[in-house]
Coordinates of C-alpha atoms and ligand atoms in Angstrom, one line a residue:
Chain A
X1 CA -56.1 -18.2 69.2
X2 CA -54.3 -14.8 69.0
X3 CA -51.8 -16.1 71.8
X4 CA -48.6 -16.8 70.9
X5 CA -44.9 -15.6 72.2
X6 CA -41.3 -15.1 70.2
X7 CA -39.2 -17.8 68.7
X8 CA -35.6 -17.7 68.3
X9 CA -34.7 -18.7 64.5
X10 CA -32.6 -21.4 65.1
X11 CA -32.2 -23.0 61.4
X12 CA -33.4 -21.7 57.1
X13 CA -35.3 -24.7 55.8
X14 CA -36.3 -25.2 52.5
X15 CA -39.6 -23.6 50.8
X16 CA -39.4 -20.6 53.1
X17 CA -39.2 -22.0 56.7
X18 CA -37.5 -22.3 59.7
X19 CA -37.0 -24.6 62.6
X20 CA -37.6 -22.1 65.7
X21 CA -37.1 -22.9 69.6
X22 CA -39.6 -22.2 72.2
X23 CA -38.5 -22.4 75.3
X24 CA -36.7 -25.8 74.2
X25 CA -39.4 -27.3 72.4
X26 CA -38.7 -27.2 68.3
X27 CA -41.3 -26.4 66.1
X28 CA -41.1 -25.7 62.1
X29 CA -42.8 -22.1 60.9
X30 CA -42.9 -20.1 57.7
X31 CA -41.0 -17.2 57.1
X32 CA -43.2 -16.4 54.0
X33 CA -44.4 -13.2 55.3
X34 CA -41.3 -12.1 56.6
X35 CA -37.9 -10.6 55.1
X36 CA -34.4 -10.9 55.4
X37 CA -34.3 -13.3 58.5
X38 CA -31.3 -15.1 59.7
X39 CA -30.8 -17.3 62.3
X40 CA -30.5 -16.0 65.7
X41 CA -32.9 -13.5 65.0
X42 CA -36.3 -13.8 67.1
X43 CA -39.5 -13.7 65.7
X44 CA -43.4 -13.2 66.4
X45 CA -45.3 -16.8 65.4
X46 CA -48.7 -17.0 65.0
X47 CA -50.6 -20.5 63.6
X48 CA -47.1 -21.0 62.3
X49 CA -45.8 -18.1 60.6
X50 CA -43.9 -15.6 61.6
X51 CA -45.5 -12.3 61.4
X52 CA -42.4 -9.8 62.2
X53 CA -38.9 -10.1 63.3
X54 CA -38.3 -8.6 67.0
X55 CA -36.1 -5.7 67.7
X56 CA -33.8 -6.5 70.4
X57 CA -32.9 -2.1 70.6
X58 CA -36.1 -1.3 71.0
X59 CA -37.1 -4.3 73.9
X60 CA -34.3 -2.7 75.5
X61 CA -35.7 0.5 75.7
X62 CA -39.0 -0.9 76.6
X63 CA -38.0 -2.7 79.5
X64 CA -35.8 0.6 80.7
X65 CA -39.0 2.5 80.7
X66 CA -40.5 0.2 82.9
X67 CA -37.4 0.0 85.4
X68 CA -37.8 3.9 85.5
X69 CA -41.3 3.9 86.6
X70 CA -40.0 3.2 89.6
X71 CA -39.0 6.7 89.7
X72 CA -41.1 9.5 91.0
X73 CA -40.9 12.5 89.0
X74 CA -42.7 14.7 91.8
X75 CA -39.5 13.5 93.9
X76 CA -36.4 14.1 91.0
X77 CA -34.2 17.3 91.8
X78 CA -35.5 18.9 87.9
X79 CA -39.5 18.7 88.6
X80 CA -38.4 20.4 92.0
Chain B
X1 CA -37.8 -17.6 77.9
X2 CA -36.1 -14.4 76.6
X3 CA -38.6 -11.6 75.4
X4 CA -40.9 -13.5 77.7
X5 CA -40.0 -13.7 81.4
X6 CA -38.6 -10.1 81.5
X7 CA -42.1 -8.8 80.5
X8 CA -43.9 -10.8 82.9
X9 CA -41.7 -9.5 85.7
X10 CA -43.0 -9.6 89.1
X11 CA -41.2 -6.8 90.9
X12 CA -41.6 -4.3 87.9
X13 CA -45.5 -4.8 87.8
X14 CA -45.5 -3.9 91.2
X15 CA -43.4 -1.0 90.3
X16 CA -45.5 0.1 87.5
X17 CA -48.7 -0.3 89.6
X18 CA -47.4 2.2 92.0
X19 CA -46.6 4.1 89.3
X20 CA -50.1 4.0 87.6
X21 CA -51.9 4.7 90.6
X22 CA -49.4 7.5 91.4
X23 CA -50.6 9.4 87.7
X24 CA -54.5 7.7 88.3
X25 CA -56.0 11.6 89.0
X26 CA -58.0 10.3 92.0
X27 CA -60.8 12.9 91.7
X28 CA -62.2 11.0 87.8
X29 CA -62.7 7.5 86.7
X30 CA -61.0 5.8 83.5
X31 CA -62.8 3.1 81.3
X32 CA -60.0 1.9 78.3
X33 CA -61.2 -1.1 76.9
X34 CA -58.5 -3.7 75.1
X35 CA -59.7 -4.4 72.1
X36 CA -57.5 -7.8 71.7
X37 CA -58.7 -11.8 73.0
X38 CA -55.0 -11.5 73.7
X39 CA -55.0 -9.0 76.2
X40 CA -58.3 -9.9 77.4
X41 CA -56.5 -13.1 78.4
X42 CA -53.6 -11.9 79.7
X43 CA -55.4 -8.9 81.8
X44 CA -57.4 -11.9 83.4
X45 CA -54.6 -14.5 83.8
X46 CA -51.9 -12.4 85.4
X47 CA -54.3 -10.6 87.7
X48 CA -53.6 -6.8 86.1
X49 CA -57.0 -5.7 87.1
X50 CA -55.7 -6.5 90.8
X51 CA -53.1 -4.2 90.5
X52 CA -55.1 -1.3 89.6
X53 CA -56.4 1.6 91.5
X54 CA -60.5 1.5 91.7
X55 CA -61.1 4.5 89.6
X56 CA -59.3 2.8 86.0
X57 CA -61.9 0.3 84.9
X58 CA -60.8 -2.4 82.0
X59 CA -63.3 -3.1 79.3
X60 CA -63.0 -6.1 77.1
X61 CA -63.9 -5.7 73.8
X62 CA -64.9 -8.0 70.7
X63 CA -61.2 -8.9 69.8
X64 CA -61.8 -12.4 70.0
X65 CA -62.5 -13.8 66.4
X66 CA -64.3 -16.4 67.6
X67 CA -66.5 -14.7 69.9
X68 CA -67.5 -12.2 66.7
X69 CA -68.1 -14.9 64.4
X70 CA -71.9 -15.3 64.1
X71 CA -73.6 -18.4 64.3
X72 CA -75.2 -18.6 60.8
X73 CA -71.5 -18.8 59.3
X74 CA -71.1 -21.8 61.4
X75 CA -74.3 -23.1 60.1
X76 CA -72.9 -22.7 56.8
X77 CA -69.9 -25.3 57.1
X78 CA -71.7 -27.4 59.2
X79 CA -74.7 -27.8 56.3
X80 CA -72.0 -28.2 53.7
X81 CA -70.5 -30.8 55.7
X82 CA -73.0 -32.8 56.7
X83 CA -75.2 -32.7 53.1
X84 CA -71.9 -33.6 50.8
X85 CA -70.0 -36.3 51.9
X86 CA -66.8 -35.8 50.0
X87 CA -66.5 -32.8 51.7
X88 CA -64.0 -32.3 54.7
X89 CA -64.3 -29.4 56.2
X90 CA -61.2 -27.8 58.4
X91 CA -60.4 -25.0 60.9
X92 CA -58.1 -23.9 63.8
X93 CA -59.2 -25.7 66.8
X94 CA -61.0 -22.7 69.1
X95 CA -63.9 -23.2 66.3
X96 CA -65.0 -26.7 67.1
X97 CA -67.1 -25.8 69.9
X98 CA -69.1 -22.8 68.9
X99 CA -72.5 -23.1 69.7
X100 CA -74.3 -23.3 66.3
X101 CA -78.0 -23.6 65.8
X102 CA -80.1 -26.9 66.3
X103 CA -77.5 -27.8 69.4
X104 CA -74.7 -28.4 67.1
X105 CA -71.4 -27.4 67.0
X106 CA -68.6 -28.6 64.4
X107 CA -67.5 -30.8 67.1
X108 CA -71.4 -32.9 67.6
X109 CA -71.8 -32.3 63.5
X110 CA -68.4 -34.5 63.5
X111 CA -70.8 -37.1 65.9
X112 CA -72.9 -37.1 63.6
X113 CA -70.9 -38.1 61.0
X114 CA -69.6 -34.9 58.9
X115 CA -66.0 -35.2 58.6
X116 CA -64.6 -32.1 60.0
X117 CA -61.1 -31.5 61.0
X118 CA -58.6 -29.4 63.0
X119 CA -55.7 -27.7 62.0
X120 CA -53.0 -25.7 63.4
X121 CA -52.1 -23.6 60.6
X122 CA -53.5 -22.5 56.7
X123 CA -50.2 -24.7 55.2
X124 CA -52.2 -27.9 57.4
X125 CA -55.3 -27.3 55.1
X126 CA -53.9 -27.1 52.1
X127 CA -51.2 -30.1 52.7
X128 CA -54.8 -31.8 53.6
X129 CA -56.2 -30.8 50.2
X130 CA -52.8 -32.3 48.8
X131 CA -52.8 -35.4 50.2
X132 CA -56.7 -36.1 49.9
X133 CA -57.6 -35.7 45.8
X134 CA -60.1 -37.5 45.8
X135 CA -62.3 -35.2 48.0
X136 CA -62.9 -31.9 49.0
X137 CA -61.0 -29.8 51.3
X138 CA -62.7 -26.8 52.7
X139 CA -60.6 -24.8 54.6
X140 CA -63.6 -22.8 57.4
X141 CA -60.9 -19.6 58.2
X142 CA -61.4 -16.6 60.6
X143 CA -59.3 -14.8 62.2
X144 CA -58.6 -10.7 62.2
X145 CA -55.6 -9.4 60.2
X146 CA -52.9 -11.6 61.5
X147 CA -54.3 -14.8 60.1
X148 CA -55.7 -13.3 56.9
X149 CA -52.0 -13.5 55.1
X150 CA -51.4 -17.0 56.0
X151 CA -55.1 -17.5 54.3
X152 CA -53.6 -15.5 50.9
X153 CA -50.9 -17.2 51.2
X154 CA -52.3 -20.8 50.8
X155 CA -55.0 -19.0 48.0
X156 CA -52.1 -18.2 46.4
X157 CA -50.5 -21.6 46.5
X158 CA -53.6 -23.5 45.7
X159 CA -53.8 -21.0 42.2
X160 CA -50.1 -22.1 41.6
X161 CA -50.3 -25.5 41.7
X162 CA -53.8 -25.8 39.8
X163 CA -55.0 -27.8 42.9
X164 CA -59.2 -28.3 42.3
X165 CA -60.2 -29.5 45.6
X166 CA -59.4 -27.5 47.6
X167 CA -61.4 -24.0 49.1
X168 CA -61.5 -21.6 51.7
X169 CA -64.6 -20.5 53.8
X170 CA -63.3 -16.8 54.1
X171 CA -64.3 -15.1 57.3
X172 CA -61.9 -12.7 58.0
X173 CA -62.7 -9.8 59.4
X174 CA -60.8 -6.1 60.3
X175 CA -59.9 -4.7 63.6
X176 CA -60.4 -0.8 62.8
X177 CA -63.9 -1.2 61.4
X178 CA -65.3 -2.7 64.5
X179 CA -63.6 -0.1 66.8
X180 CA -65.3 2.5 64.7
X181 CA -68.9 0.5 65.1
X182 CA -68.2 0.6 68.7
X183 CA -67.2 4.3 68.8
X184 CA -70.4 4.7 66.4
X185 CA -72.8 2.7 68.8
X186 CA -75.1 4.8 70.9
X187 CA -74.2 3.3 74.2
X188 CA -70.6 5.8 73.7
X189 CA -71.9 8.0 71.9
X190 CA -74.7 9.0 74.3
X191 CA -72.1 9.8 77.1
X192 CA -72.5 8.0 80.1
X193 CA -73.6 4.6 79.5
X194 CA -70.2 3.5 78.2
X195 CA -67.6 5.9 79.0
X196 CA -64.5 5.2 77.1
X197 CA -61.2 7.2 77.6
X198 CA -59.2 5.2 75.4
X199 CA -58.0 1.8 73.8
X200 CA -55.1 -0.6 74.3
X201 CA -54.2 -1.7 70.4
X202 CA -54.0 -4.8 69.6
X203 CA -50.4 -6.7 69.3
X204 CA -50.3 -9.1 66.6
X205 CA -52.8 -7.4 64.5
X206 CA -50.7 -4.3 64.2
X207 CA -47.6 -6.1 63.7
X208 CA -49.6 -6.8 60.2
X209 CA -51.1 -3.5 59.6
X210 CA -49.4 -1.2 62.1
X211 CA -49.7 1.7 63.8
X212 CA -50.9 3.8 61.0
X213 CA -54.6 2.6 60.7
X214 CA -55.3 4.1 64.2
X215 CA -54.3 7.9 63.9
X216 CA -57.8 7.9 62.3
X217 CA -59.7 7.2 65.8
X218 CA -57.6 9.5 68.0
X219 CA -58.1 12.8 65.8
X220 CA -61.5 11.6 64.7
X221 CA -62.9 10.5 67.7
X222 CA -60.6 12.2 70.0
X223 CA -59.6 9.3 71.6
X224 CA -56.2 7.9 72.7
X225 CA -55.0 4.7 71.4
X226 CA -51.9 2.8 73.0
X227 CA -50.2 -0.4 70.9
X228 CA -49.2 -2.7 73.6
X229 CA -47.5 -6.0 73.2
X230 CA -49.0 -9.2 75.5
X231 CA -47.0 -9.5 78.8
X232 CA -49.0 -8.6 81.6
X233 CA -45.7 -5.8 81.9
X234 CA -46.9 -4.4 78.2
X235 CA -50.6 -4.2 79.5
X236 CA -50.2 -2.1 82.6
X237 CA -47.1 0.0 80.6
X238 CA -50.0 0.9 78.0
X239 CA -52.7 2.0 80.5
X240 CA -50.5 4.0 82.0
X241 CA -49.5 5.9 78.9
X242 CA -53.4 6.1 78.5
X243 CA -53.5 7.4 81.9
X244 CA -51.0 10.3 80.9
X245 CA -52.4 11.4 77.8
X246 CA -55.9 11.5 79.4
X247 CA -54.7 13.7 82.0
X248 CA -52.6 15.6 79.5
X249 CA -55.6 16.3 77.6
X250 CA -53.4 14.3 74.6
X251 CA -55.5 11.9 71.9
X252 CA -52.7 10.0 70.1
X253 CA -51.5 6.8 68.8
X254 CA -48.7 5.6 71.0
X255 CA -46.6 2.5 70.4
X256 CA -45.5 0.5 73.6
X257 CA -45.0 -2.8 71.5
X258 CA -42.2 -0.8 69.7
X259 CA -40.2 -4.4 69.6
X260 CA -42.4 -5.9 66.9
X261 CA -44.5 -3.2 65.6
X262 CA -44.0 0.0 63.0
X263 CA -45.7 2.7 61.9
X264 CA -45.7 1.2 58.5
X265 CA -46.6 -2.9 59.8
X266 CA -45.6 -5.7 57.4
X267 CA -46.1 -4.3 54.0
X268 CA -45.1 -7.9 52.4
X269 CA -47.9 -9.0 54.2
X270 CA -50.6 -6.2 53.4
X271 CA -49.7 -6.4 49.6
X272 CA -50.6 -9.7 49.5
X273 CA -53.7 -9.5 51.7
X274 CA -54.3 -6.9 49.0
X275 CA -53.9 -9.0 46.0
X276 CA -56.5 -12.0 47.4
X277 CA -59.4 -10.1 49.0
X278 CA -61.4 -7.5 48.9
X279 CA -63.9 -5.9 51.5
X280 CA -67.2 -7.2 51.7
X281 CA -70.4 -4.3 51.3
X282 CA -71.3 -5.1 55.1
X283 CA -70.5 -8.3 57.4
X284 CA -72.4 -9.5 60.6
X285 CA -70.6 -9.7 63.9
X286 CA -72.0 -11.3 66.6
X287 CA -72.8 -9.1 69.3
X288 CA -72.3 -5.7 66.9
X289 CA -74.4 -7.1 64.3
X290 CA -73.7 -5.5 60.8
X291 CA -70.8 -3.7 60.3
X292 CA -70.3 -2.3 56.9
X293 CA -66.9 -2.7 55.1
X294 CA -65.8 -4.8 58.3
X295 CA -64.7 -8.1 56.5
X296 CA -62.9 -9.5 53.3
X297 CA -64.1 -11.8 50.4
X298 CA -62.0 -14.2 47.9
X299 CA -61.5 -11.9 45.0
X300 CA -63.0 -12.8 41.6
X301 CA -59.2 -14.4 40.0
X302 CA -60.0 -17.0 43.3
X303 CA -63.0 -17.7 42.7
X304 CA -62.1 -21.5 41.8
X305 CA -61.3 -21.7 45.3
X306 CA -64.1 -19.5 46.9
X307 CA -66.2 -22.3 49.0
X308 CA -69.2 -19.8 48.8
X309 CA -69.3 -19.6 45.0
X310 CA -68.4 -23.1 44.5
X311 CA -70.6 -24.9 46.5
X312 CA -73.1 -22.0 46.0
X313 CA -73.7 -21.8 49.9
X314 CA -75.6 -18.7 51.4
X315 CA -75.5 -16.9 54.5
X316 CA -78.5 -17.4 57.2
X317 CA -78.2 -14.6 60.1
X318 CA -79.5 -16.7 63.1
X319 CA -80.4 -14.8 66.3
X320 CA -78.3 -15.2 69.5
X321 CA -79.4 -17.3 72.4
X322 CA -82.0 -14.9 74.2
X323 CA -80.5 -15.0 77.0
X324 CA -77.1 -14.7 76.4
X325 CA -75.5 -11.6 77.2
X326 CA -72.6 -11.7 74.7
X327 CA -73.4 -8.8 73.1
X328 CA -73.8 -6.3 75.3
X329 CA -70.2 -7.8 76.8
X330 CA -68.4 -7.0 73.5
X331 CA -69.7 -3.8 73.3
X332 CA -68.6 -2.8 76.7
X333 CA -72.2 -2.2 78.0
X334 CA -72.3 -5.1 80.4
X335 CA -70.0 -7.9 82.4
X336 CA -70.3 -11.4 82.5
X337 CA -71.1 -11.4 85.7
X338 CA -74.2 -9.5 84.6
X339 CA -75.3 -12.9 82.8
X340 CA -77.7 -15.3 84.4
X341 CA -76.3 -18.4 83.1
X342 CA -72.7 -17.1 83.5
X343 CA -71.2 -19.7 85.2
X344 CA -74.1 -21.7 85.8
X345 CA -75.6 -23.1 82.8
X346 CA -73.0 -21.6 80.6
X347 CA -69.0 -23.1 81.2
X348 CA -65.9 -23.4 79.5
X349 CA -67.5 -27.2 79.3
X350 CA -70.7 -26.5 78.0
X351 CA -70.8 -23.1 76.3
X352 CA -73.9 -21.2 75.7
X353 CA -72.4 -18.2 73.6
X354 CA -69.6 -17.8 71.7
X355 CA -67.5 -15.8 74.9
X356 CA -67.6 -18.9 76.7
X357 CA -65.7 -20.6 74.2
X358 CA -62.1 -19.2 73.4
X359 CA -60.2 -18.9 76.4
X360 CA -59.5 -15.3 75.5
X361 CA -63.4 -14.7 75.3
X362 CA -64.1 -12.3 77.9
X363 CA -66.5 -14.9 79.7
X364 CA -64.3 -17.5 79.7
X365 CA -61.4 -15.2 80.7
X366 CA -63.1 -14.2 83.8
X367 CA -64.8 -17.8 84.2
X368 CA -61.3 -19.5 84.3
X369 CA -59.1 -16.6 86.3
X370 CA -61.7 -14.2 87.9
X371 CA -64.4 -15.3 89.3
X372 CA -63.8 -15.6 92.7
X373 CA -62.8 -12.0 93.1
X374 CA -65.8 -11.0 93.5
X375 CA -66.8 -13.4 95.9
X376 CA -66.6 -11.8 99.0
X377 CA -63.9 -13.1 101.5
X378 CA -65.6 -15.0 104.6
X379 CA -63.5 -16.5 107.1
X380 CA -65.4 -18.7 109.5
X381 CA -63.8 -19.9 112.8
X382 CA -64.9 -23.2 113.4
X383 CA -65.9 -24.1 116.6
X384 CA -64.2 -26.8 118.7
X385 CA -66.4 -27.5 121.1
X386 CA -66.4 -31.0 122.7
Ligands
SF4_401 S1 -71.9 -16.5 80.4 FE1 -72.3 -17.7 78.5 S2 -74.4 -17.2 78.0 FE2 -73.8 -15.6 79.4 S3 -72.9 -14.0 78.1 FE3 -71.2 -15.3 78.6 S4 -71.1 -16.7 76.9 FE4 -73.2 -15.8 76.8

């Protein structure tokens, strides 16, 4: 039951929620633990509320630090 | 799916498990074990432990709330709901099949005529409670700290709007004091039965309370702790952070899950956790037994909607199926595997303990996605003689 995956914020409803899309399929959730969300923004859901909003800098970064483990420090010029 | 399919990545797992077994110091063995039903699942679904080298060993902790919750708290909704009929007990949909005691789970007490009911989220109980006056809506909820707001939250709601029928079962429980009881326990502390180098820390549960509550285990315990999100990418980025800091000699608390989690967490969230529940002296957890200050109660302004003070109900400890290895799974000490009726008597279908249950139970995990891997490859030729 802890599984769940991000939602893009696709429309504010009243009483706190949002209509979010996952992967196509609609579903409403409540942004009563959140702040300050707008739409476009992507958030975490879990048994229909959104626990945090998603920082699109910072998955950025993430996935760059897995594209450089690619690289070999043993084998860069400055570990030489 | 955006934030999805990039951190499921094919090409970069293969990149990062040349990368993990490139840092994996071949001359020692590393046990980390994920603490979270969510990684347990994901660990086992995408194949993770495949990709890594023989020496870094996953263990898979009690993070599943279902798996932790102990039998005589089922017993407890199940006796409400089959001794008062105006009762309609509800819960999130993992729960219906727990074993409980006398053969029963919610699901055959609901044969038998108790009304109990699923639900997807806390707002479904209370709109339940709402649209059902005339009876009484018991809300049954567990979870760790990402479902405990949501719980607050319809508390909260029910206190608002006055509404007498409805109450929560509170069974809510806290990540950091069972990491502690498993640091405590004397398999790791009497080194070498359960070597543990570090822990990957949990996702949504920290997007709640953040990073913050783990600094205590590294410098206490001298452990590392890594925050890692749920892709199968996150997973394997986190143990190789863990393999660095071990090698470095390093015991900190390291984010990977950056994208959704803060040093801080949600602090809207915690403040009203805060406001609805307090701890409870000591809790039972199945397969750890009592943990003290390890779970929450209603606090006294809620006590209108407390099930256990308004129905009066009290908690029987029942022991665990003799032969069910559970516990010694969640603390790391053994494997399914290990457990005669693993696979045999004991399935997804027909559970015998509470890991068999939740597909992110680390039975049913490695029921559903890894047990032929230890089935050793045979490849007959087939004679074609006429
Ligand atoms: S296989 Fe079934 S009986 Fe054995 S430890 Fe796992 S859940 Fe318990």
């Amino acid at each position: 039951m802890c599984l769940a995956i991000p939602a893009r914020v696709v429309a504010l409803l009243d009483d706190e929620n949002c209509t979010v899309d996952l992967g196509g399929v609609k579903k409403t959730v409540s942004l009563a633990l959140v702040e300050d969300v707008v739409v476009g923004d992507y958030v975490i859901v879990h048994v229909g509320y959104a626990l945090s909003r998603l920082d699109p800098e910072e998955a950025a970064r993430t996935l760059a630090l897995f594209a450089e483990a690619g690289i070999d420090p043993g084998s860069t010029p400055e570990a030489a | 799916m955006k934030y999805v399919d990039e951190f499921r990545d094919g090409e970069l797992a293969a990149t990062l498990a040349v990368a993990i077994a490139r840092e994996a110091d071949t001359g020692r063995d590393y046990a980390f074990m994920e603490f979270c039903g969510g990684h347990t699942h994901a660990i086992s679904r995408y194949g993770v432990t495949d990709l890594l080298p023989a020496n870094v060993r996953m263990i898979h902790g009690p993070g599943c709330p279902v798996c932790v919750l102990p039998v005589g708290r089922i017993d407890m909704a199940i006796g409400l709901a089959l001794a008062r009929p105006e009762v309609i007990i509800c819960t999130y949909g993992d729960c219906l099949r727990v074993p409980a005691s006398g053969g029963l789970s919610m699901l055959k007490a609901k044969a038998r005529g108790a009304d109990i009911r699923m639900v997807y989220s806390a707002a479904d109980a209370l709109a339940l409670a709402q649209a059902n006056l005339g009876r009484e809506v018991v809300f049954f909820a567990i979870g760790f700290e990402t479902t405990t707001p949501p719980t607050a939250l319809v508390l909260r709601a029910a206190r608002e709007q006055g509404l007498g029928n409805f109450s929560v079962i509170c069974n809510h429980v806290l990540t950091p004091s069972a990491i502690s009881s498993i640091l405590e326990s004397p398999e790791v502390r009497r080194l070498g039965t359960v070597p543990l180098d570090g822990f990957v820390g949990p996702a949504h549960v920290s997007t709640v309370i953040g990073s913050r509550p783990y600094e205590f285990f590294a410098e206490e315990y001298r452990k590392p702790v890594v925050i890692a999100g749920f892709e199968p990418l996150d997973v394997m980025q986190a143990i190789r952070m863990l393999i660095r800091q071990v090698n470095q000699g390093r015991a900190e608390v390291e984010n990977e899950f950056s994208r959704a989690v803060s040093r801080e967490g949600n602090l809207k969230a915690q403040a009203l956790v805060a406001e609805t529940f307090e701890l409870r002296r000591s809790f039972e957890w199945r397969g750890l037994r009592e943990v003290p200050y390890s779970a929450l109660r209603i606090r006294p302004p809620f006590a209108r909607w407390d099930a256990e003070t308004r129905f009066d109900l009290t908690y029987q400890p029942v022991p665990d199926n003799k032969a069910c290895e559970c516990g010694a799974i969640l603390r790391g000490v053994r494997r399914p595997t290990d457990c005669k009726l693993f696979g045999t008597v004991c399935t997804p279908e027909n559970p015998m303990g509470s890991c068999m249950v939740s597909s992110e139970g680390a039975c049913a995990a490695h029921y559903n996605y890894g047990r032929f891997r230890d089935v050793p490859l045979k490849v007959e030729t087939m004679e074609t003689s006429t």
